[in-house]
Amino acid sequence: MSLLDREVPGVVMTPDNLRRRNLPLGTNLLVAVAALVVSAVVVLGAGIGNWVLVVVLASVIYLVGLNVVASRVEGKRAARNRMWQTLIYAACVLAVLPLASVVWTLISKGASRLDGDFFGSSMANIGARDPNGGAYHAIIGTLEQVGIAALIAVPLGVLGAVYLVEYGRGRFANTVRFFVDVMTGIPSIVAGLFILSFWVLVVSKWFNDGNPEYSGFAASLALSVLMLPTIVRSTEEMLRLVPGPLREGSYALGVPQWKTILKVVLPTAAPGIVTGVMLAIARAAGETAPVLLVAGGLARINFDPFSGGQASLALYVYQQAGDASKYAPARAWTAALTLVALVLILTIAAKLLARRNKLTR
């Protein structure tokens, strides 16, 4: 018989029998309201700031007051735990607020031009006093340029990561990792200048009677340069997270290495790989400088990415935001909302497809 059973017969040590004093929710709210009132009186009464300073000072006063009140009710140890828990919640709210603000701004300002004319027409023959005009040509350009860039960068990036994880050893592999890390931070305009000097001014002359030519394909090449290091690094990290026993079990059954990678390793890491690919696509879809340098940004519709200039949604937003027309800002906000919606739709679709592999069902 335990000591507790001898002292209190029939009582068993369980979490339900453990009790401690908790700070009531009403008291917590009272401390928050008091901190807000005191902060408003100090800041607004003295005229030293606006509501932003009121909120910041109220947060500090609230943390101090909560620590004092919780120490008297729950004890110092529980009070410290509550204070750090509050700091973590506050950090989460601060991280979400900018995102919520961006989404709300895009929806509130971009909804004004969500009509058929915006999605069914281009800016050809649209003057400064014309309220019409849309982004159909920019949407087509974005889909074609990002699609071609993904077709180029995704296979190369995934295969490069497979080499680094499964085969790469020694100085050459370390050199590849080093240059991939360097390329991760390369400015987008540098990628655009590289494709301009290499493809537009040199290679495109071979297919255009000696004349350089802007094209959507050139923009895709510049975007693939930006996407490639992100895909390689993210895929490499996901492949390293695949448990070693999965590989060893496959090898023990006599499965060759290439088939183990194809049938076991890649399907297991597929959700993480898709996330990295979508991050790269989102970055490519939002780039302006490469498209401006090598695609030109036409105001009319061009379905051929290999001949003639093309626009993109990011470039369209840039152009409309700097336009003197009073109707241009509405077009810019709606185009930005459309770009975010396209990336969201592509991300959701990719996530749903990644969940359908055999190892994660």
Coordinates of C-alpha atoms in Angstrom, one line a residue:
M1 CA 0.0 0.0 0.0
S2 CA 1.3 3.4 -1.0
L3 CA 1.7 6.3 1.4
L4 CA -1.2 8.1 -0.3
D5 CA -3.5 5.1 0.1
R6 CA -2.6 4.9 3.8
E7 CA -3.3 8.6 4.3
V8 CA -6.4 8.9 2.1
P9 CA -7.9 5.5 1.5
G10 CA -9.4 4.9 -2.0
V11 CA -7.6 7.9 -3.6
V12 CA -5.3 7.1 -6.6
M13 CA -2.7 9.5 -7.9
T14 CA -4.2 10.6 -11.3
P15 CA -4.1 13.9 -13.2
D16 CA -7.8 14.3 -12.2
N17 CA -6.8 14.4 -8.5
L18 CA -4.2 17.1 -9.0
R19 CA -5.5 20.6 -8.5
R20 CA -3.8 24.0 -8.6
R21 CA -5.1 27.5 -8.7
N22 CA -5.5 29.0 -12.2
L23 CA -5.8 32.6 -13.2
P24 CA -9.5 33.2 -14.2
L25 CA -10.1 34.3 -17.8
G26 CA -12.0 37.4 -16.5
T27 CA -8.9 38.5 -14.6
N28 CA -6.7 38.1 -17.6
L29 CA -9.1 40.2 -19.7
L30 CA -9.3 42.8 -16.9
V31 CA -5.5 43.1 -16.9
A32 CA -5.6 43.6 -20.7
V33 CA -8.3 46.3 -20.6
A34 CA -6.5 48.1 -17.8
A35 CA -3.2 48.0 -19.7
L36 CA -4.9 49.5 -22.8
V37 CA -6.6 52.2 -20.8
V38 CA -3.4 53.2 -19.0
S39 CA -1.4 53.2 -22.2
A40 CA -4.1 55.4 -24.0
V41 CA -4.1 57.9 -21.1
V42 CA -0.3 58.1 -21.1
V43 CA 0.3 58.3 -24.9
L44 CA -2.7 60.3 -26.0
G45 CA -2.9 62.4 -22.9
A46 CA 0.7 63.5 -23.3
G47 CA 0.4 63.7 -27.1
I48 CA 3.6 61.6 -27.7
G49 CA 2.2 59.2 -30.3
N50 CA -0.8 57.6 -32.0
W51 CA -2.7 54.3 -31.7
V52 CA 0.4 52.3 -32.7
L53 CA 2.4 53.5 -29.7
V54 CA -0.7 52.9 -27.6
V55 CA -0.8 49.2 -28.6
V56 CA 2.9 48.7 -28.1
L57 CA 2.9 50.3 -24.7
A58 CA -0.2 48.5 -23.7
S59 CA 1.4 45.2 -24.6
V60 CA 4.4 45.9 -22.3
I61 CA 2.1 47.0 -19.5
Y62 CA 0.0 43.9 -20.0
L63 CA 2.9 41.5 -19.8
V64 CA 4.2 43.2 -16.6
G65 CA 0.7 43.2 -15.0
L66 CA 0.0 39.7 -16.0
N67 CA 3.3 38.5 -14.5
V68 CA 2.5 40.3 -11.2
V69 CA -1.1 39.0 -11.0
A70 CA -0.3 35.5 -12.1
S71 CA 2.5 35.3 -9.5
R72 CA 0.1 36.1 -6.7
V73 CA -2.5 33.6 -7.9
E74 CA -0.6 30.7 -9.5
G75 CA 2.9 31.1 -8.2
K76 CA 6.1 32.4 -9.8
R77 CA 6.8 29.3 -11.9
A78 CA 3.4 29.2 -13.4
A79 CA 3.5 33.0 -13.9
R80 CA 6.7 32.7 -16.0
N81 CA 5.2 30.0 -18.0
R82 CA 2.1 32.0 -18.7
M83 CA 4.1 35.1 -19.6
W84 CA 6.2 33.2 -22.2
Q85 CA 3.1 31.5 -23.5
T86 CA 1.6 35.0 -24.0
L87 CA 4.8 36.2 -25.8
I88 CA 4.6 33.2 -28.2
Y89 CA 0.9 33.9 -29.0
A90 CA 1.7 37.6 -29.5
A91 CA 4.6 36.7 -31.9
C92 CA 2.2 34.5 -33.9
V93 CA -0.3 37.3 -34.1
L94 CA 2.4 39.8 -35.2
A95 CA 3.4 37.3 -37.9
V96 CA -0.1 36.9 -39.2
L97 CA -1.1 40.5 -39.2
P98 CA 1.0 41.6 -42.2
L99 CA -0.3 38.7 -44.2
A100 CA -3.9 39.5 -43.3
S101 CA -3.3 43.1 -44.1
V102 CA -1.9 42.3 -47.5
V103 CA -4.8 40.0 -48.3
W104 CA -7.4 42.5 -47.2
T105 CA -5.8 45.3 -49.2
L106 CA -5.6 43.2 -52.3
I107 CA -9.3 42.1 -52.0
S108 CA -10.6 45.5 -51.1
K109 CA -8.7 47.4 -53.8
G110 CA -8.6 44.7 -56.5
A111 CA -12.3 43.8 -56.5
S112 CA -13.3 46.9 -58.4
R113 CA -12.1 45.5 -61.8
L114 CA -13.0 41.9 -61.4
D115 CA -15.2 41.9 -64.6
G116 CA -15.3 40.2 -67.9
D117 CA -13.6 43.1 -69.7
F118 CA -10.5 42.8 -67.5
F119 CA -10.1 39.1 -68.1
G120 CA -11.1 39.1 -71.7
S121 CA -9.2 42.1 -73.3
S122 CA -5.7 43.5 -73.5
M123 CA -4.3 47.0 -73.3
A124 CA -4.1 47.4 -77.1
N125 CA -5.5 50.7 -78.3
I126 CA -6.3 51.7 -74.7
G127 CA -5.7 55.4 -74.0
A128 CA -5.1 57.3 -70.8
R129 CA -8.8 58.4 -70.7
D130 CA -10.2 54.9 -71.5
P131 CA -11.6 53.1 -68.4
N132 CA -11.5 49.8 -70.1
G133 CA -8.6 47.5 -70.8
G134 CA -7.6 44.3 -69.2
A135 CA -4.8 41.9 -68.4
Y136 CA -5.7 38.9 -70.7
H137 CA -2.4 39.3 -72.5
A138 CA -0.5 39.4 -69.2
I139 CA -2.3 36.3 -67.9
I140 CA -1.5 34.4 -71.0
G141 CA 2.2 35.5 -70.8
T142 CA 2.5 34.6 -67.2
L143 CA 1.1 31.1 -67.7
E144 CA 3.3 30.4 -70.7
Q145 CA 6.5 31.8 -69.3
V146 CA 6.2 30.2 -65.8
G147 CA 5.0 26.9 -67.4
I148 CA 8.0 26.7 -69.7
A149 CA 10.3 27.8 -66.9
A150 CA 8.9 25.0 -64.7
L151 CA 9.4 22.4 -67.4
I152 CA 13.0 23.4 -67.6
A153 CA 13.9 24.0 -64.0
V154 CA 11.9 21.2 -62.2
P155 CA 13.5 18.2 -63.9
L156 CA 17.0 19.7 -63.7
G157 CA 16.6 20.8 -60.1
V158 CA 15.2 17.4 -58.9
L159 CA 17.8 15.4 -60.7
G160 CA 20.5 17.7 -59.4
A161 CA 19.3 17.2 -55.8
V162 CA 19.1 13.4 -56.4
Y163 CA 22.8 13.5 -57.5
L164 CA 23.8 15.5 -54.5
V165 CA 22.0 13.2 -52.0
E166 CA 22.3 9.8 -53.5
Y167 CA 25.5 9.9 -55.6
G168 CA 27.5 13.1 -55.0
R169 CA 30.7 12.6 -53.0
G170 CA 33.9 14.5 -52.9
R171 CA 35.0 17.9 -54.2
F172 CA 32.8 18.1 -57.2
A173 CA 29.6 17.7 -55.2
N174 CA 30.8 20.3 -52.7
T175 CA 31.5 22.7 -55.6
V176 CA 28.0 22.1 -56.9
R177 CA 26.5 22.8 -53.5
F178 CA 28.5 26.0 -53.2
F179 CA 27.4 27.4 -56.5
V180 CA 23.8 26.4 -55.8
D181 CA 24.0 28.4 -52.6
V182 CA 25.5 31.4 -54.4
M183 CA 22.8 31.3 -57.1
T184 CA 20.0 31.2 -54.4
G185 CA 20.7 34.9 -53.6
I186 CA 21.3 36.1 -57.2
P187 CA 19.3 39.2 -58.0
S188 CA 16.6 38.7 -60.6
I189 CA 18.0 41.5 -62.8
V190 CA 21.3 39.7 -63.1
A191 CA 19.5 36.6 -64.4
G192 CA 17.7 38.9 -66.9
L193 CA 21.0 40.5 -68.0
F194 CA 22.5 37.0 -68.5
I195 CA 19.8 35.8 -70.8
L196 CA 19.7 39.2 -72.6
S197 CA 23.5 39.0 -73.4
F198 CA 23.4 35.2 -74.1
W199 CA 20.1 34.4 -75.7
V200 CA 18.5 37.6 -77.0
L201 CA 21.7 39.2 -78.4
V202 CA 23.5 36.1 -79.6
V203 CA 21.4 32.9 -80.0
S204 CA 18.1 34.5 -81.1
K205 CA 20.0 36.0 -84.2
W206 CA 20.4 32.5 -85.6
F207 CA 16.6 32.1 -85.8
N208 CA 15.7 35.6 -86.9
D209 CA 17.8 36.4 -89.9
G210 CA 20.6 38.0 -87.8
N211 CA 18.3 40.3 -85.8
P212 CA 18.0 39.9 -82.0
E213 CA 14.4 39.2 -80.9
Y214 CA 12.6 39.5 -77.6
S215 CA 10.4 36.6 -76.7
G216 CA 8.5 34.9 -73.9
F217 CA 10.8 32.0 -74.1
A218 CA 13.7 34.2 -73.2
A219 CA 11.8 35.3 -70.1
S220 CA 11.2 31.6 -69.3
L221 CA 15.0 31.0 -69.5
A222 CA 15.6 33.9 -67.1
L223 CA 13.0 32.6 -64.7
S224 CA 14.3 29.1 -64.8
V225 CA 17.7 30.4 -63.7
L226 CA 16.0 31.9 -60.7
M227 CA 13.9 28.8 -59.9
L228 CA 16.7 26.2 -60.3
P229 CA 18.7 26.9 -57.0
T230 CA 15.5 27.0 -54.9
I231 CA 14.3 23.7 -56.3
V232 CA 17.7 22.0 -55.8
R233 CA 18.1 23.2 -52.2
S234 CA 14.6 22.4 -51.1
T235 CA 14.6 19.0 -52.9
E236 CA 17.9 18.1 -51.4
E237 CA 16.7 18.8 -47.8
M238 CA 13.5 16.8 -48.4
L239 CA 15.5 13.8 -49.8
R240 CA 17.8 13.8 -46.8
L241 CA 14.7 13.5 -44.5
V242 CA 13.7 10.2 -46.1
P243 CA 14.5 7.5 -43.5
G244 CA 17.5 5.4 -44.3
P245 CA 15.7 2.1 -43.5
L246 CA 13.4 2.6 -46.5
R247 CA 16.4 2.6 -48.8
E248 CA 18.0 -0.3 -46.9
G249 CA 14.8 -2.4 -47.1
S250 CA 14.6 -1.8 -50.8
Y251 CA 18.2 -2.7 -51.3
A252 CA 17.8 -5.9 -49.2
L253 CA 15.1 -7.0 -51.6
G254 CA 17.4 -6.7 -54.5
V255 CA 15.9 -3.5 -56.0
P256 CA 18.6 -1.4 -57.8
Q257 CA 19.4 2.0 -56.6
W258 CA 17.8 3.9 -59.5
K259 CA 14.5 2.1 -59.0
T260 CA 14.7 2.7 -55.2
I261 CA 15.1 6.4 -55.8
L262 CA 12.2 6.4 -58.4
K263 CA 9.8 4.2 -56.5
V264 CA 10.6 4.8 -52.8
V265 CA 12.6 7.9 -52.1
L266 CA 11.0 10.4 -54.5
P267 CA 7.4 9.4 -53.6
T268 CA 8.2 9.7 -49.9
A269 CA 9.6 13.1 -50.3
A270 CA 7.0 14.3 -52.8
P271 CA 5.0 16.6 -50.5
G272 CA 8.1 18.5 -49.5
I273 CA 9.4 18.6 -53.1
V274 CA 6.1 20.0 -54.3
T275 CA 6.3 22.7 -51.6
G276 CA 9.8 23.8 -52.8
V277 CA 8.7 23.8 -56.4
M278 CA 5.7 26.0 -55.7
L279 CA 7.9 28.4 -53.8
A280 CA 10.1 28.7 -56.8
I281 CA 7.1 29.1 -59.1
A282 CA 5.7 31.8 -56.9
R283 CA 9.0 33.7 -57.0
A284 CA 9.2 33.3 -60.8
A285 CA 5.6 34.5 -61.3
G286 CA 6.3 37.7 -59.3
E287 CA 9.5 38.7 -61.1
T288 CA 9.4 41.9 -63.2
A289 CA 13.0 42.8 -64.2
P290 CA 13.8 39.6 -66.3
V291 CA 10.5 39.9 -68.2
L292 CA 11.1 43.6 -68.9
L293 CA 14.6 43.0 -70.1
V294 CA 14.1 40.0 -72.4
A295 CA 10.4 40.0 -73.3
G296 CA 9.7 43.6 -73.7
G297 CA 6.1 43.6 -72.3
L298 CA 3.7 44.1 -75.2
A299 CA 0.3 45.6 -74.7
R300 CA -1.3 43.2 -77.1
I301 CA -2.0 39.4 -77.0
N302 CA 0.7 37.1 -78.2
F303 CA 0.1 33.4 -77.8
D304 CA 3.5 32.4 -79.3
P305 CA 6.2 32.5 -76.6
F306 CA 9.0 31.8 -79.2
S307 CA 8.3 34.8 -81.4
G308 CA 7.8 38.4 -80.4
G309 CA 7.6 40.1 -77.0
Q310 CA 5.2 39.2 -74.2
A311 CA 3.8 40.7 -71.1
S312 CA 3.3 39.2 -67.6
L313 CA 1.1 40.0 -64.7
A314 CA 4.0 41.2 -62.6
L315 CA 5.2 43.5 -65.4
Y316 CA 1.6 44.6 -66.0
V317 CA 1.3 45.6 -62.3
Y318 CA 4.5 47.6 -62.6
Q319 CA 3.5 49.4 -65.7
Q320 CA 0.0 50.2 -64.5
A321 CA 1.2 51.4 -61.1
G322 CA 3.4 53.9 -62.8
D323 CA 0.9 55.0 -65.4
A324 CA -0.5 58.5 -65.1
S325 CA -4.1 57.5 -66.0
K326 CA -6.6 57.6 -63.1
Y327 CA -7.9 54.2 -64.2
A328 CA -4.5 52.5 -64.0
P329 CA -4.3 51.9 -60.2
A330 CA -7.5 49.9 -60.3
R331 CA -6.0 47.7 -63.0
A332 CA -2.8 47.3 -61.1
W333 CA -4.6 46.1 -57.9
T334 CA -6.8 43.7 -59.8
A335 CA -3.8 42.3 -61.6
A336 CA -2.0 41.8 -58.3
L337 CA -5.0 40.0 -56.9
T338 CA -5.2 37.8 -60.0
L339 CA -1.5 36.9 -59.7
V340 CA -1.9 35.9 -56.0
A341 CA -5.0 33.9 -56.9
L342 CA -3.2 32.0 -59.7
V343 CA -0.3 31.1 -57.4
L344 CA -2.8 30.0 -54.7
I345 CA -4.8 27.8 -57.2
L346 CA -1.6 26.2 -58.5
T347 CA -0.3 25.5 -55.0
I348 CA -3.6 23.9 -53.9
A349 CA -3.7 21.8 -57.0
A350 CA -0.1 20.7 -56.6
K351 CA -0.7 19.8 -52.9
L352 CA -3.7 17.7 -53.9
L353 CA -1.7 15.8 -56.6
A354 CA 1.2 15.2 -54.2
R355 CA -1.1 13.5 -51.7
R356 CA -2.1 10.9 -54.2
N357 CA 1.2 9.0 -54.3
K358 CA 1.1 5.4 -53.1
L359 CA 3.2 5.8 -50.0
T360 CA 1.1 8.6 -48.5
R361 CA -2.4 7.2 -49.0

